[in-house]
Every structure is written in C-alpha cells, then in structure tokens.
XYZ file of C-alpha atoms in Angstrom:
137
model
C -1.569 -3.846 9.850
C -3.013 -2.267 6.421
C -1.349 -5.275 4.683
C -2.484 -8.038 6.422
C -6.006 -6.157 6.440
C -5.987 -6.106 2.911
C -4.729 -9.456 2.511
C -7.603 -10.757 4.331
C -10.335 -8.844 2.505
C -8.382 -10.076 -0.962
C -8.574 -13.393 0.278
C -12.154 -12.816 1.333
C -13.436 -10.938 -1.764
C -12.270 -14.050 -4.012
C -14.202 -16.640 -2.018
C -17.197 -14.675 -2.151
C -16.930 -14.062 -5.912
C -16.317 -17.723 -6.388
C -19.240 -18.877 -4.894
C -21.454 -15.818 -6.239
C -19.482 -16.152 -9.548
C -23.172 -17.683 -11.246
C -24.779 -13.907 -10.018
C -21.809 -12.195 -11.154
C -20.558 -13.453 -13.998
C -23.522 -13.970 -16.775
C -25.358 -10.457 -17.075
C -28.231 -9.999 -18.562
C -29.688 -6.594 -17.695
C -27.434 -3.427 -18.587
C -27.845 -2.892 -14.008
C -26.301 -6.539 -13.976
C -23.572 -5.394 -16.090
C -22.863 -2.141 -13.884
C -22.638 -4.249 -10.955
C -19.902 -6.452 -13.113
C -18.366 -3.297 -13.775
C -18.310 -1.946 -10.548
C -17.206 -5.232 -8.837
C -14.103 -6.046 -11.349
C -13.363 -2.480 -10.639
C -13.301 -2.607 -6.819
C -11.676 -6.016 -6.514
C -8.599 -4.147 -9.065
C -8.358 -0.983 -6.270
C -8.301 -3.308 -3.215
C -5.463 -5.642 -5.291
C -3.854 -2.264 -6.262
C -3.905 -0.816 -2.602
C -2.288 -3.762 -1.654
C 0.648 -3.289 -3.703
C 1.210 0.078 -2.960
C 1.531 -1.063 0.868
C 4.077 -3.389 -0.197
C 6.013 -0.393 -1.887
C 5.659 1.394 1.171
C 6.927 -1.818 3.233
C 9.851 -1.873 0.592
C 13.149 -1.842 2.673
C 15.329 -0.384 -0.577
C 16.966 2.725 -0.241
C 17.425 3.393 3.386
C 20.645 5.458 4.593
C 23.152 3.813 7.141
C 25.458 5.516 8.760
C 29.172 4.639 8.537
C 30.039 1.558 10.400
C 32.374 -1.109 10.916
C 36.139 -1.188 12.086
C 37.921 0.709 9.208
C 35.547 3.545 10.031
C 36.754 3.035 14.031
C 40.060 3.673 13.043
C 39.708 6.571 11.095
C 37.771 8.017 13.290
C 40.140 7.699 16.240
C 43.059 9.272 13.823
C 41.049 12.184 13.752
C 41.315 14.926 16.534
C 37.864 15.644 18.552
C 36.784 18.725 16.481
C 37.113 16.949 13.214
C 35.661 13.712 14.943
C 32.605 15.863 16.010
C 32.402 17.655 12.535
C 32.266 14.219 10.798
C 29.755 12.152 12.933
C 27.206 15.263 12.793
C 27.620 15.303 8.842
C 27.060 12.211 8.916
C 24.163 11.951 11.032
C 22.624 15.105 9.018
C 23.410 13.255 5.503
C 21.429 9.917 6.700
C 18.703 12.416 8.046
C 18.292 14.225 4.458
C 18.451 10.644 2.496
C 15.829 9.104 5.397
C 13.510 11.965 4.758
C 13.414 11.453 1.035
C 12.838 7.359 1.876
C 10.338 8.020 4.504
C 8.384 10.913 1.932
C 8.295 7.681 -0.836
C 7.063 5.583 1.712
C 4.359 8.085 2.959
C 3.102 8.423 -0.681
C 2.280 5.207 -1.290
C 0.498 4.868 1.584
C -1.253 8.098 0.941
C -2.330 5.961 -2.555
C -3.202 2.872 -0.789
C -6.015 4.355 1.120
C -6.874 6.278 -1.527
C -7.543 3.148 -3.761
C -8.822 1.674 -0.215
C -11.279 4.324 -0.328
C -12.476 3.657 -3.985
C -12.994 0.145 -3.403
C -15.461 0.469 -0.733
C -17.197 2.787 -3.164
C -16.959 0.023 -5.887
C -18.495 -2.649 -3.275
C -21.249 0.029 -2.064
C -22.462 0.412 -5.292
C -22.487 -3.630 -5.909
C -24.376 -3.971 -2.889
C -26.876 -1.135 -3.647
C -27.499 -3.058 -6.794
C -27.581 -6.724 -5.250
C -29.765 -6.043 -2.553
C -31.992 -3.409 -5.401
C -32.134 -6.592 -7.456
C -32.860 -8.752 -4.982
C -36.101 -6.468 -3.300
C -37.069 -6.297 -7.145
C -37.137 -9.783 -8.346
C-alpha cells in the first residue's frame, strides 16, 4: 500500500514539476530559490522513501524450515523424542533468523515514513511560498 502510494505521488510530483518547471526552475529572488531548494529536496525524500519500502518489500534473507524428501527420511529414522527435539529446534532457529529479517524490514519502514514525513514538510514550505508569492505579486 505505502509503495504504490508513493509511486503515485512520484508519478504525480513529476507531472506537476514539468508543467510548473517555467515557475520552478529560473529563480530570481533568493524566496524563489528557497522554494527550489525546498522542492528538489522534498521530491529526493519522497524518491528516497520509496526505496526504503522496496528494501522493506525485499524477499532476501528469509529462514525456511527443512523440507523436501531427504529430510522425510531422516526424520522417520529418528525415534519420536529426537523427532520432537529436532522439529522444535528447528522451528525456534527459523523463529530467531525471522525476527532478525522482520527487525530489517521494520527499520526501513520506520525510515520510509520518516523521509515521508520530511517531504510533506519540503512541499508545505513550497506551497507557503507559492501561494505567498502568488498573494504578493
């Protein structure tokens, strides 16, 4: 959901700067620069927030427990203590290494809102200046 969000602002961010690109792009006044400033600045968090919810979509890394036939077999050599003791090792090991994934994963989301967060405080302060700009003139 918070990537195809952010795709969708991306994707709406560069049309708008396209078409605004003349009121962008050639400052004149140290305010027009600020709002320059501010917008290349809030168009990099939203771009960076997006790639840190790919990271967190990243697949890489996760723990699987032991599967297929050769696993079967040696499983049914073994008597039903030792079966028991193996399986909940097992399960415990893949819990440990799916913590440390999941943790990884729950950072970079942690990052992506926070760079979420900065952008809309980037494109509040372009607006503030737009719209100051635009009462003024």
């Amino acid at each position: 959901m918070l990537l195809a969000f952010l795709t969708t602002i991306i994707a709406a961010l560069g049309t708008v700067t396209v078409i605004k690109s003349d009121s962008f792009f050639q400052p004149s006044l140290p305010i027009e620069w600020i709002k320059l400033v501010a917008l290349l600045l809030a168009l990099f968090s939203v771009v960076c927030s997006w790639g840190h919810s790919l990271l967190a979509l990243k697949i890489e890394g996760s723990p699987e427990l032991p599967k297929g036939s050769e696993i079967t077999a040696y499983l049914e050599e073994l008597d039903i203590q030792s079966r028991e003791q193996f399986i909940v090792a097992s399960y415990h090991e893949a819990i440990e290494n799916l913590s440390e994934v999941i943790g990884e994963k729950k950072k970079y989301i942690a990052i992506a809102y926070e760079e979420l967060t900065m952008s809309a405080w980037f494109f509040g302060i372009v607006s503030a200046i737009a719209i100051g700009i635009e009462i003024l003139s």
